[in-house]
Amino acid sequence: MDDLQLLFVLVLFAAAFGAVLSGIPVAFALSGSALIVATIASVFGVFDFSYLSAIPSRIFGTAMFNEVLTAVPLFILMGVILERSRVAEDLLMNMARLSRGVPAGLGISVTLVGVLLAASTGIVGATVVAMGLLSLPTMLKQGYSPSLAAGSICAAGTLGQIIPPSIVLVFLGDQLSGAYMEAQREIGNFAPDPVSVGDLFAGALIPGVGLAFLYMVYQFCIGILRPSDCPAMVEEDGEDLRLIIILASLLPPVMLIVAVLGSILAGAATPTEAAGVGALGALLLAGVRLARETEGTTSARAIVLAGLAAAFLLIILRSIADLRLSAQDISAFDTGAIVVALISSAVLLAGVAAALWILRCAGTLSDTMMATMRISTLAFAILIGATIFSLIFRSLGGDEIVLEAMQSIPGGANGALLAVLLLVFVLGFFLDFIEIVFIIMPIVAPVILQSDINPIWFGVLIALNLQTSFLTPPFGFALFYLRGVAPPEVRTTDIYRGVLPYIAIQLLALATVFVFPALATWLPSVLFR
Amino acid sequence: MDSIIDLIERCNRVLGRAAASCALVMMLAQAFSVIARYVFSYGVISVQEAAIYGHALIFLAGSAFVLQVNEHVRVDVFYARYRSEIRRRVDLIALLVFVLPVAATILWVSYPYVARAWSVLEGSRQAGGIPAVFLLKTAIIIFAVSVGLQAIATATRLFARKSTPAWDTDDVGGT
């Protein structure tokens, strides 16, 4: 390692950081500054341009032809459909109605919806904005104190990140599995147990749900101790408040989300498969929901409902009959079942077509697709930019410099881990989850995971840590975004004061998972081994 | 000059809409393949791969459009506080010193890579897959060219102080 290389690695970091902070789009700030530094380095003979020829195969391998990451646009599509068709809004309102009489019922509902909408909550800003627009006016109207309302929304908006199936966990799991393989090869273990996105989902479930539970306990306590801060819901006239009606409208989206998550955790489906079916299910629910307020779609709605019924029939048929088309000697019963299943599939297809038609009549189809494209594109553009950045970083010998630096941190593996957590916490003030996963993970994870640190535990700690960072004033991402959509009567100090208790809860959860790694590692070990 | 810029932006809008429809195609392909596999134990590799093709095309074809509407994520801690003249200069630097060279570099290093794929008409590594990996790889070229042209188009508009709906306003990009 010579000093010139070290110098250029430091310049590379400084340039990338400066470019990102100056407001240049992150994807191009990373790749562009890396290319500029590489060009200068090549003049000094420290960098060879032939390294760059690996760029297309990296783009192809990491971003394009990556079956795991195919789940990301599908989860985004599912989330956007639920949001645009107002299924998400109904979910929140119905939960709030259901929780009438419970202390801080509306606040608790906001947390629950944050948990349920985890699939769509990849990007902090988008979720906090959506939750803010959705629930802040309602909470203020119900007489919630601005700081409690703002704090609850910021916390709920970031909560979804750590609860599967959030898309950042998909990205993080994908990065970790590569880094873990590489790290274990480096120390001579050529057959490590692979780490999958499903493992990380399972690992994040207990800490995530535990965190949500702690949030709700806090809100409940406030509801009892300071009821004036969060009065119970006021009933509006003319609303149908019968329990059965509320439950009936609450059930479908909850079932969809539970089915998606359940099929992944049960090992029945890969995240990608679950995401595809989840998006299809969301589309059908959206069709039913939007048909109510779109004229001339009554018959289409009936077809969508038939499609939903056909989907259930398919599941039932599969469990009672052998539907393998390629099987030898198909019995009469199975032949009948196969015919029914094929007809059901056709009905399901018709239901999907009808749902698409309803969305089109309601004017949301093209919006939904464009929004899915935009969110997916900005995430993957950053992945491509970060890929070019890390390629140049490694070509300059940066990975060895990081390895040496981390080995010189006192306290061994745990010392290095704490240093990484601290670094990620600070970076979380400036960068969103996706950027940090793409830039920092490829650099530090292969080093950290060379020790006996469990990769799932590491991933969950990173996720919890980042989530805390997004809530921390004065820089926390969530706070900025809520400020953007909050009415002027909610002061910035209200937002800061409101998140403080949640930060305390976060730190408690982070410390607990740090001291008891089993909270993250136990569930994957019983589910998938 | 103006007509060339308009042409570039119109092409990129078409690409963006095509990318958006890929999201729909990919969902249908993925759901079809799951139902075929889980209900009928019938795997169709080409449909499975179609979902991956759709996935890749979403962001490769969509990037130029997202640049056009100024929605690529940026950190706006400072950017949001710039005066509009400073913002215009930062945008010009971003487009000409960062976006354009990145696009040009990707084009430069991808050309031989894609040419190699074309020379053997590279197909799927799996039996029964879509025999069009060379076409999929060509999308990297489309990505680089469309993003590069869009950077030139937007920079020209900013340089001539012709504000576009998405750039040079108080509306900061990002999510």
XYZ file of C-alpha atoms in Angstrom:
704
model
C 0.000 0.000 0.000
C 1.638 3.242 -1.007
C 0.794 6.724 0.120
C -0.350 7.877 -3.304
C -3.092 5.245 -3.338
C -4.177 6.217 0.154
C -4.286 9.849 -0.935
C -6.490 9.063 -3.918
C -8.862 6.941 -1.855
C -9.274 9.834 0.563
C -9.776 12.268 -2.322
C -12.355 9.888 -3.778
C -14.347 9.905 -0.542
C -14.077 13.663 -0.160
C -15.122 14.258 -3.775
C -18.095 11.892 -3.601
C -19.241 13.339 -0.289
C -18.886 16.890 -1.544
C -20.730 16.156 -4.777
C -23.572 14.394 -2.951
C -23.949 17.199 -0.413
C -23.883 19.934 -3.046
C -27.166 18.579 -4.381
C -26.036 16.745 -7.498
C -28.333 13.731 -8.048
C -26.838 10.973 -5.913
C -26.549 8.344 -8.643
C -24.417 10.641 -10.798
C -22.600 12.358 -7.939
C -21.170 8.981 -6.893
C -20.264 7.648 -10.323
C -19.200 11.015 -11.739
C -16.862 11.958 -8.896
C -15.362 8.454 -8.969
C -14.686 8.782 -12.697
C -13.108 12.212 -12.268
C -10.830 10.991 -9.462
C -9.972 7.885 -11.496
C -8.966 10.032 -14.450
C -6.618 12.115 -12.313
C -5.254 8.977 -10.643
C -4.505 7.467 -14.041
C -2.258 10.442 -14.803
C -0.220 9.491 -11.727
C -0.182 5.854 -12.785
C -2.273 4.684 -9.829
C -5.313 3.732 -11.898
C -5.687 1.783 -15.120
C -8.689 2.537 -17.319
C -8.984 -1.112 -18.269
C -10.645 -1.655 -14.866
C -13.638 0.252 -16.225
C -14.364 -2.453 -18.780
C -15.966 -4.415 -15.932
C -18.745 -1.789 -15.651
C -21.236 -3.327 -18.118
C -20.960 -6.829 -16.699
C -21.411 -5.399 -13.167
C -24.516 -3.484 -14.270
C -25.830 -6.621 -15.933
C -25.064 -8.926 -13.007
C -25.993 -6.783 -9.997
C -28.850 -4.664 -11.290
C -30.376 -6.232 -14.397
C -30.215 -10.005 -14.315
C -30.667 -10.397 -10.582
C -33.654 -12.508 -9.701
C -33.682 -11.404 -6.048
C -33.907 -7.714 -6.900
C -36.789 -8.399 -9.284
C -38.839 -8.329 -6.088
C -38.187 -4.614 -5.685
C -40.273 -3.136 -8.544
C -43.006 -5.653 -7.716
C -43.188 -4.605 -4.055
C -43.142 -0.965 -5.147
C -45.981 -1.680 -7.574
C -47.950 -3.395 -4.809
C -47.454 -0.430 -2.487
C -48.303 2.164 -5.125
C -51.476 0.297 -6.101
C -52.622 0.121 -2.460
C -51.897 3.808 -2.010
C -53.334 5.174 -5.268
C -56.521 3.142 -5.067
C -57.045 4.499 -1.547
C -57.024 1.020 -0.071
C -54.313 2.294 2.299
C -56.392 5.317 3.281
C -59.406 3.117 4.010
C -57.160 0.872 6.057
C -56.108 3.737 8.302
C -59.605 5.131 8.690
C -61.104 1.760 9.472
C -58.445 0.935 12.010
C -59.026 4.267 13.656
C -62.773 3.550 13.801
C -62.084 0.115 15.209
C -59.945 1.625 17.948
C -62.580 4.074 19.192
C -62.509 4.068 22.940
C -58.945 2.795 23.120
C -56.637 5.428 24.619
C -54.600 7.012 21.789
C -56.439 4.750 19.343
C -55.694 6.882 16.302
C -51.971 7.053 17.086
C -51.860 3.295 17.546
C -53.681 2.868 14.230
C -51.070 5.015 12.495
C -48.328 2.738 13.849
C -50.202 -0.382 12.750
C -50.715 0.973 9.244
C -47.007 1.826 9.108
C -46.303 -1.835 9.876
C -48.771 -3.162 7.326
C -47.608 -0.924 4.534
C -43.994 -2.003 4.999
C -43.858 -3.317 1.446
C -44.287 0.127 -0.015
C -42.042 1.870 2.460
C -38.711 1.606 0.773
C -37.883 5.239 0.609
C -38.206 7.126 3.871
C -39.389 10.346 2.306
C -42.190 8.797 0.306
C -43.658 7.017 3.307
C -43.447 9.878 5.741
C -45.028 12.178 3.165
C -47.795 9.674 2.459
C -48.464 9.022 6.143
C -48.265 12.728 6.893
C -50.775 13.684 4.222
C -53.003 10.815 5.234
C -53.093 11.059 8.999
C -51.711 14.373 10.238
C -54.807 16.441 9.362
C -57.054 13.795 10.930
C -54.980 13.641 14.111
C -54.925 17.405 14.505
C -58.672 17.571 13.841
C -59.244 15.017 16.588
C -57.357 17.296 18.986
C -54.025 15.471 19.171
C -51.135 17.547 20.450
C -49.026 18.524 17.398
C -45.839 17.061 18.847
C -47.374 13.668 19.636
C -49.001 13.522 16.191
C -45.807 14.529 14.377
C -43.645 12.151 16.390
C -46.000 9.223 15.831
C -46.084 9.813 12.075
C -42.311 10.145 11.694
C -41.804 6.994 13.741
C -44.472 5.036 11.875
C -43.091 6.223 8.529
C -39.618 4.855 9.245
C -40.873 1.749 11.050
C -41.884 0.084 7.805
C -38.251 -0.103 6.720
C -37.289 -2.707 9.242
C -40.463 -4.738 8.948
C -40.474 -7.232 6.095
C -41.197 -7.133 3.234
C -39.650 -3.687 2.954
C -37.638 -3.124 -0.203
C -34.605 -1.827 1.665
C -34.375 -5.200 3.396
C -34.410 -6.817 -0.061
C -31.492 -4.623 -1.127
C -29.684 -5.133 2.178
C -30.184 -8.910 2.048
C -28.887 -9.034 -1.510
C -25.755 -7.072 -0.560
C -25.178 -9.084 2.620
C -25.393 -12.433 0.874
C -22.686 -11.421 -1.596
C -20.503 -9.816 1.068
C -20.828 -12.807 3.405
C -19.769 -15.262 0.699
C -16.805 -13.082 -0.179
C -15.762 -12.596 3.452
C -15.966 -16.287 4.285
C -13.981 -17.221 1.171
C -11.373 -14.706 2.272
C -10.866 -16.532 5.586
C -10.834 -19.932 3.945
C -14.403 -21.104 4.526
C -15.433 -22.203 1.053
C -18.848 -23.593 1.952
C -20.593 -21.091 4.253
C -24.338 -21.324 4.770
C -25.684 -18.806 2.276
C -27.626 -15.831 3.617
C -30.808 -15.007 1.713
C -33.272 -12.150 1.658
C -35.739 -14.532 3.312
C -33.279 -15.010 6.204
C -33.040 -11.266 6.706
C -36.836 -10.932 6.564
C -37.159 -13.564 9.274
C -34.385 -11.954 11.302
C -35.938 -8.510 11.155
C -39.421 -9.705 12.080
C -39.047 -10.024 15.873
C -37.071 -6.780 16.349
C -39.414 -4.933 13.972
C -42.637 -6.147 15.503
C -41.157 -5.660 18.976
C -40.348 -2.089 18.110
C -43.862 -1.473 16.799
C -45.198 -2.989 20.010
C -43.054 -0.653 22.129
C -44.310 2.314 20.094
C -47.890 1.292 20.761
C -47.255 0.723 24.466
C -45.834 4.235 24.647
C -48.832 5.683 22.824
C -51.217 3.740 25.042
C -49.481 5.036 28.176
C -49.697 8.619 26.924
C -53.357 7.977 26.168
C -53.908 7.052 29.814
C -51.563 9.539 31.471
C -52.264 12.567 29.296
C -55.603 11.915 27.593
C -55.872 15.570 26.563
C -52.934 15.025 24.174
C -54.692 12.276 22.280
C -58.452 12.325 22.734
C -60.516 9.381 21.516
C -62.084 9.611 18.061
C -65.118 11.807 17.636
C -67.840 10.033 15.723
C -68.995 11.718 12.587
C -72.622 11.689 11.516
C -73.922 9.326 8.919
C -71.052 6.895 9.173
C -71.755 3.226 9.193
C -69.931 2.101 12.294
C -71.127 -1.470 12.551
C -68.237 -3.685 13.496
C -68.925 -6.208 10.759
C -68.723 -3.555 8.020
C -65.464 -2.204 9.375
C -63.957 -5.670 9.709
C -65.073 -6.647 6.223
C -63.264 -3.703 4.694
C -60.246 -4.150 6.938
C -59.781 -7.807 6.242
C -58.807 -8.005 2.531
C -55.718 -5.752 2.604
C -54.561 -7.228 5.911
C -54.994 -10.743 4.538
C -53.064 -9.822 1.401
C -50.111 -8.471 3.340
C -50.118 -11.354 5.822
C -50.279 -13.850 2.949
C -47.340 -12.245 1.163
C -45.215 -12.175 4.290
C -46.394 -15.575 5.496
C -45.562 -17.342 2.250
C -42.011 -15.969 2.392
C -41.446 -16.827 6.049
C -42.969 -20.281 5.641
C -40.433 -20.865 2.886
C -43.254 -21.545 0.412
C -42.290 -18.707 -1.898
C -39.259 -16.587 -2.658
C -39.639 -12.850 -1.981
C -39.830 -12.300 -5.747
C -42.664 -14.770 -6.184
C -44.553 -13.401 -3.194
C -44.099 -9.878 -4.526
C -45.528 -10.809 -7.922
C -48.590 -12.433 -6.422
C -48.891 -9.606 -3.889
C -48.969 -7.007 -6.652
C -51.596 -9.034 -8.501
C -53.687 -9.302 -5.330
C -53.359 -5.578 -4.687
C -54.545 -4.940 -8.242
C -57.678 -7.039 -7.678
C -58.437 -5.282 -4.360
C -57.913 -1.920 -6.030
C -60.336 -2.913 -8.770
C -63.026 -3.747 -6.210
C -62.355 -0.558 -4.262
C -62.328 1.833 -7.221
C -65.373 0.299 -8.904
C -67.455 1.739 -6.058
C -66.831 5.288 -7.189
C -66.339 4.802 -10.916
C -69.411 4.781 -13.088
C -70.168 1.973 -15.476
C -67.910 -0.551 -13.821
C -70.457 -2.621 -11.910
C -70.167 -5.632 -14.186
C -66.380 -5.371 -14.239
C -66.447 -5.389 -10.436
C -68.361 -8.661 -10.525
C -65.668 -10.150 -12.768
C -62.931 -8.982 -10.376
C -64.780 -10.562 -7.448
C -65.091 -13.770 -9.470
C -61.352 -13.566 -10.100
C -60.683 -13.282 -6.360
C -62.911 -16.267 -5.697
C -61.094 -18.209 -8.420
C -57.765 -17.444 -6.739
C -59.046 -18.956 -3.490
C -60.410 -21.948 -5.367
C -56.966 -22.522 -6.889
C -55.406 -22.640 -3.433
C -58.041 -25.098 -2.216
C -57.739 -27.318 -5.300
C -53.994 -27.448 -4.946
C -54.255 -28.755 -1.415
C -56.829 -31.467 -2.166
C -55.773 -32.721 -5.589
C -52.652 -33.565 -7.570
C -52.641 -30.919 -10.274
C -49.315 -31.743 -11.895
C -49.856 -31.459 -15.632
C -46.831 -33.617 -16.359
C -47.796 -36.492 -14.026
C -48.267 -40.008 -15.389
C -51.648 -41.745 -14.975
C -53.815 -38.869 -13.861
C -56.834 -40.171 -11.943
C -60.382 -39.163 -12.872
C -60.651 -36.980 -9.763
C -57.413 -35.221 -10.554
C -58.431 -34.743 -14.189
C -61.617 -33.048 -13.009
C -59.637 -30.922 -10.564
C -57.203 -29.904 -13.295
C -60.079 -28.849 -15.556
C -61.626 -26.798 -12.730
C -58.224 -25.296 -11.929
C -57.665 -24.322 -15.556
C -61.106 -22.701 -15.690
C -60.353 -20.894 -12.405
C -57.091 -19.626 -13.857
C -58.989 -18.269 -16.842
C -61.487 -16.559 -14.522
C -58.597 -15.119 -12.514
C -57.083 -13.779 -15.724
C -60.425 -12.207 -16.647
C -60.564 -10.687 -13.148
C -57.122 -9.158 -13.619
C -58.154 -7.732 -16.993
C -61.342 -6.315 -15.470
C -59.379 -4.775 -12.580
C -56.984 -3.143 -15.045
C -59.958 -1.808 -16.966
C -61.512 -0.353 -13.795
C -58.240 1.336 -12.866
C -58.073 2.748 -16.355
C -61.638 4.094 -16.145
C -60.845 5.605 -12.743
C -57.839 7.283 -14.342
C -55.281 5.731 -11.993
C -53.728 3.008 -14.157
C -51.197 5.128 -15.999
C -50.416 7.128 -12.832
C -49.765 3.934 -10.915
C -47.452 2.530 -13.568
C -45.556 5.796 -13.980
C -45.092 6.137 -10.208
C -43.819 2.555 -9.987
C -41.406 3.239 -12.830
C -40.126 6.445 -11.221
C -39.535 4.974 -7.765
C -37.897 1.820 -9.181
C -35.745 3.859 -11.539
C -34.384 6.205 -8.930
C -33.442 3.287 -6.669
C -31.730 1.329 -9.438
C -30.019 4.416 -10.878
C -28.354 4.797 -7.482
C -27.424 1.110 -7.540
C -25.754 1.585 -10.943
C -23.968 4.738 -9.752
C -22.800 3.024 -6.563
C -21.598 0.007 -8.564
C -19.315 2.245 -10.625
C -18.160 3.994 -7.444
C -17.240 0.764 -5.656
C -15.518 -0.645 -8.743
C -13.208 2.373 -8.865
C -12.846 2.381 -5.077
C -11.596 -1.190 -5.145
C -9.372 -0.649 -8.146
C -7.632 2.102 -6.172
C -6.985 -0.368 -3.354
C -9.622 1.153 -1.107
C -10.844 -2.167 0.248
C -7.390 -2.947 1.657
C -7.216 0.483 3.255
C -10.587 -0.058 4.919
C -9.513 -3.514 6.083
C -6.343 -2.122 7.665
C -8.210 0.777 9.242
C -10.822 -1.504 10.742
C -8.257 -3.944 12.053
C -6.540 -1.071 13.829
C -9.706 -0.201 15.761
C -9.322 -1.413 19.357
C -11.809 -3.933 20.708
C -11.565 -6.500 17.944
C -14.649 -7.451 15.949
C -17.071 -5.704 18.290
C -15.001 -2.511 18.217
C -15.088 -2.493 14.422
C -18.815 -3.229 14.498
C -19.482 -0.289 16.816
C -17.376 1.966 14.611
C -19.388 0.921 11.557
C -22.677 1.485 13.384
C -21.529 4.952 14.425
C -20.424 5.763 10.872
C -23.740 4.575 9.444
C -25.631 6.576 12.059
C -23.866 9.790 11.051
C -24.229 9.060 7.328
C -27.926 8.520 7.927
C -28.215 12.257 8.486
C -27.288 12.882 4.871
C -28.085 9.765 2.904
C -31.153 7.623 2.536
C -31.187 3.918 3.388
C -30.714 2.784 -0.194
C -27.621 4.914 -0.762
C -26.018 3.668 2.436
C -26.771 0.055 1.591
C -25.230 0.453 -1.865
C -22.172 2.515 -0.896
C -21.205 1.452 2.605
C -22.216 -2.211 2.673
C -19.953 -3.357 -0.198
C -17.047 -1.594 1.525
C -17.446 -2.603 5.177
C -19.542 -5.771 5.134
C -16.888 -8.033 3.559
C -14.496 -6.938 6.328
C -16.938 -7.115 9.238
C -18.231 -10.522 8.218
C -14.769 -12.082 8.223
C -15.075 -12.359 11.988
C -17.703 -14.597 13.555
C -20.349 -11.862 13.463
C -23.665 -13.259 12.293
C -24.620 -11.602 8.976
C -28.342 -11.493 9.814
C -27.681 -9.884 13.183
C -25.386 -7.387 11.476
C -28.054 -6.563 8.891
C -30.750 -6.055 11.531
C -28.445 -3.812 13.584
C -27.697 -1.705 10.505
C -31.408 -1.397 9.732
C -32.385 -0.443 13.300
C -29.507 1.983 13.513
C -30.419 3.748 10.278
C -34.013 3.983 11.284
C -32.934 5.741 14.480
C -30.714 8.054 12.491
C -33.616 9.125 10.276
C -35.526 10.256 13.365
C -32.726 12.173 15.033
C -32.883 16.004 14.976
C -31.747 18.228 13.513
C -30.848 16.267 10.381
C -33.151 13.233 10.434
C -34.675 12.567 7.047
C -38.132 11.781 8.341
C -38.328 15.157 10.081
C -37.526 17.095 6.920
C -40.132 15.343 4.916
C -42.843 15.730 7.530
C -41.962 19.427 7.823
C -42.620 19.649 4.086
C -46.202 18.446 4.353
C -47.121 19.650 7.852
C -49.338 22.731 8.220
C -47.684 25.848 9.716
C -49.400 25.413 13.093
C -47.193 22.379 13.648
C -43.932 24.050 14.638
C -40.574 22.474 13.823
C -39.836 22.241 17.541
C -43.086 20.267 17.937
C -41.730 17.717 15.476
C -38.368 17.560 17.272
C -39.968 17.180 20.687
C -42.420 14.608 19.370
C -39.767 12.226 18.064
C -37.588 12.283 21.201
C -39.486 9.522 23.046
C -39.405 7.408 19.906
C -35.650 7.865 19.614
C -35.340 6.646 23.199
C -37.429 3.571 22.304
C -35.272 3.021 19.207
C -32.045 3.169 21.194
C -33.500 0.752 23.718
C -34.382 -1.664 20.919
C -30.978 -1.249 19.287
C -29.181 -1.944 22.571
C -31.407 -4.942 23.278
C -30.699 -6.525 19.892
C -26.998 -5.755 20.330
C -26.884 -7.531 23.700
C -29.214 -10.383 22.671
C -28.314 -11.348 19.079
C -30.758 -14.252 19.334
C -33.606 -11.765 18.839
C -32.455 -11.518 15.229
C -30.933 -14.933 14.633
C -33.370 -17.291 16.348
C -36.320 -17.061 13.954
C -34.328 -17.639 10.749
C -32.570 -20.573 12.409
C -35.845 -22.349 13.204
C -37.671 -21.394 10.013
C -35.150 -22.253 7.346
C -32.769 -24.816 8.775
C -31.809 23.548 -32.218
C -35.063 23.756 -30.293
C -36.605 21.145 -32.506
C -33.751 18.721 -31.774
C -34.228 19.193 -28.044
C -37.947 18.674 -28.401
C -37.291 15.507 -30.371
C -34.922 14.157 -27.682
C -37.427 14.893 -24.937
C -40.302 13.387 -26.873
C -38.288 10.210 -27.476
C -37.426 9.989 -23.784
C -41.054 10.443 -22.797
C -41.967 7.557 -25.077
C -39.183 5.498 -23.495
C -40.492 6.426 -20.047
C -44.004 5.300 -20.882
C -42.619 2.079 -22.345
C -40.660 1.559 -19.114
C -43.818 2.097 -17.077
C -45.672 -0.537 -19.053
C -42.798 -2.929 -18.365
C -43.877 -2.829 -14.710
C -47.254 -4.231 -15.726
C -45.740 -6.837 -18.040
C -43.358 -7.936 -15.319
C -46.135 -8.340 -12.756
C -48.224 -10.440 -15.136
C -45.231 -12.593 -16.097
C -44.211 -13.138 -12.475
C -47.753 -13.981 -11.334
C -48.284 -16.302 -14.301
C -45.086 -18.137 -13.582
C -45.919 -18.540 -9.871
C -49.384 -19.930 -10.635
C -48.013 -22.271 -13.296
C -45.329 -23.532 -10.940
C -47.256 -23.795 -7.669
C -50.637 -24.909 -8.932
C -49.739 -27.014 -11.949
C -46.060 -27.774 -11.153
C -45.338 -26.488 -14.607
C -42.270 -24.272 -14.907
C -42.017 -21.939 -17.854
C -38.472 -20.581 -17.883
C -39.119 -18.055 -20.636
C -41.980 -16.411 -18.732
C -39.855 -16.347 -15.573
C -37.138 -14.624 -17.564
C -39.642 -12.215 -19.092
C -40.198 -10.851 -15.580
C -36.456 -10.253 -15.251
C -36.362 -8.569 -18.671
C -39.258 -6.336 -17.645
C -37.488 -5.502 -14.385
C -34.272 -4.459 -16.154
C -36.069 -2.441 -18.816
C -37.994 -0.416 -16.216
C -34.961 1.458 -14.978
C -32.778 1.297 -18.075
C -35.478 2.838 -20.258
C -36.906 5.001 -17.474
C -33.754 6.792 -16.316
C -33.706 9.469 -19.024
C -37.341 10.321 -18.369
C -36.734 10.534 -14.615
C -33.857 12.903 -15.385
C -36.144 14.934 -17.646
C -38.674 15.461 -14.868
C -35.844 16.071 -12.372
C -36.747 13.280 -9.993
C -33.410 11.557 -9.471
C -32.791 11.588 -5.726
C -30.626 14.403 -4.488
C -29.600 15.429 -1.005
C -31.212 18.816 -0.591
C -29.881 19.845 2.817
C -28.078 22.729 1.115
C -29.568 22.560 -2.378
C -32.989 23.615 -1.121
C -31.502 26.822 0.271
C -29.595 27.920 -2.841
C -30.738 30.979 -4.693
C -32.153 30.047 -8.085
C -29.052 31.293 -9.941
C -26.762 29.088 -7.805
C -29.157 26.234 -8.277
C -29.012 26.700 -12.038
C -25.203 26.544 -11.947
C -25.152 23.438 -9.754
C -27.606 21.828 -12.142
C -25.453 22.733 -15.144
C -22.360 21.278 -13.444
C -24.335 18.172 -12.473
C -25.486 17.638 -16.040
C -22.290 18.475 -17.930
C -19.555 17.333 -15.522
C -21.323 14.387 -13.888
C -24.265 12.979 -15.858
C -22.830 13.406 -19.360
C -19.367 11.896 -18.663
C -20.944 8.998 -16.752
C -23.268 8.275 -19.666
C -20.406 8.616 -22.156
C -18.187 6.277 -20.107
C -20.903 3.662 -19.826
C -21.465 3.904 -23.577
C -17.734 3.648 -24.248
C -17.098 0.559 -22.084
C -20.400 -1.120 -22.946
C -20.017 -0.974 -26.698
C -17.500 -3.865 -26.932
C -19.434 -5.799 -24.289
C -22.691 -5.516 -26.229
C -20.943 -6.093 -29.559
C -19.575 -9.379 -28.180
C -23.091 -10.420 -27.181
C -24.356 -9.580 -30.681
C -21.529 -11.423 -32.422
C -22.724 -14.720 -30.944
C -26.401 -13.648 -30.665
C -26.059 -14.542 -26.977
C -29.038 -16.454 -25.637
C -30.174 -17.608 -22.232
C -27.936 -19.704 -20.024
C -30.957 -21.840 -19.160
C -32.594 -24.285 -21.539
C -35.941 -22.865 -22.606
C -34.989 -19.324 -21.668
C -35.499 -16.273 -23.860
C -32.805 -16.375 -26.589
C -32.349 -12.617 -26.521
C -29.743 -11.773 -23.883
C -27.935 -9.789 -26.582
C -31.013 -7.576 -26.961
C -31.319 -7.162 -23.192
C -27.665 -6.121 -23.002
C -28.332 -3.593 -25.765
C -30.602 -1.822 -23.305
C -27.439 -0.657 -21.477
C -26.544 1.269 -24.653
C -30.056 2.701 -24.841
C -29.734 3.727 -21.177
C -26.407 5.502 -21.738
C -27.477 7.230 -24.957
C -30.885 8.380 -23.708
C -29.509 9.688 -20.405
C -26.639 11.446 -22.181
C -28.941 13.094 -24.713
C -31.348 14.138 -21.971
C -28.468 15.721 -20.050
C -27.546 17.718 -23.174
C -31.177 18.721 -23.743
C -31.778 19.872 -20.164
C -28.414 21.638 -19.996
C -29.215 23.499 -23.208
C -32.515 24.652 -21.779
C -30.906 25.745 -18.525
C -28.089 27.476 -20.413
C -30.570 29.422 -22.532
C -32.517 30.152 -19.317
C -35.564 28.496 -20.762
C -37.039 26.975 -17.676
C -38.749 23.657 -18.040
C -41.648 22.599 -15.858
C -39.416 20.380 -13.750
C -36.132 22.272 -13.599
C -35.181 25.715 -12.395
C -38.224 26.195 -10.221
C -38.731 26.117 -6.480
C -39.900 22.575 -6.805
C -36.960 20.489 -5.621
C -36.590 17.008 -7.050
C -36.409 13.943 -4.903
C -39.018 11.924 -3.212
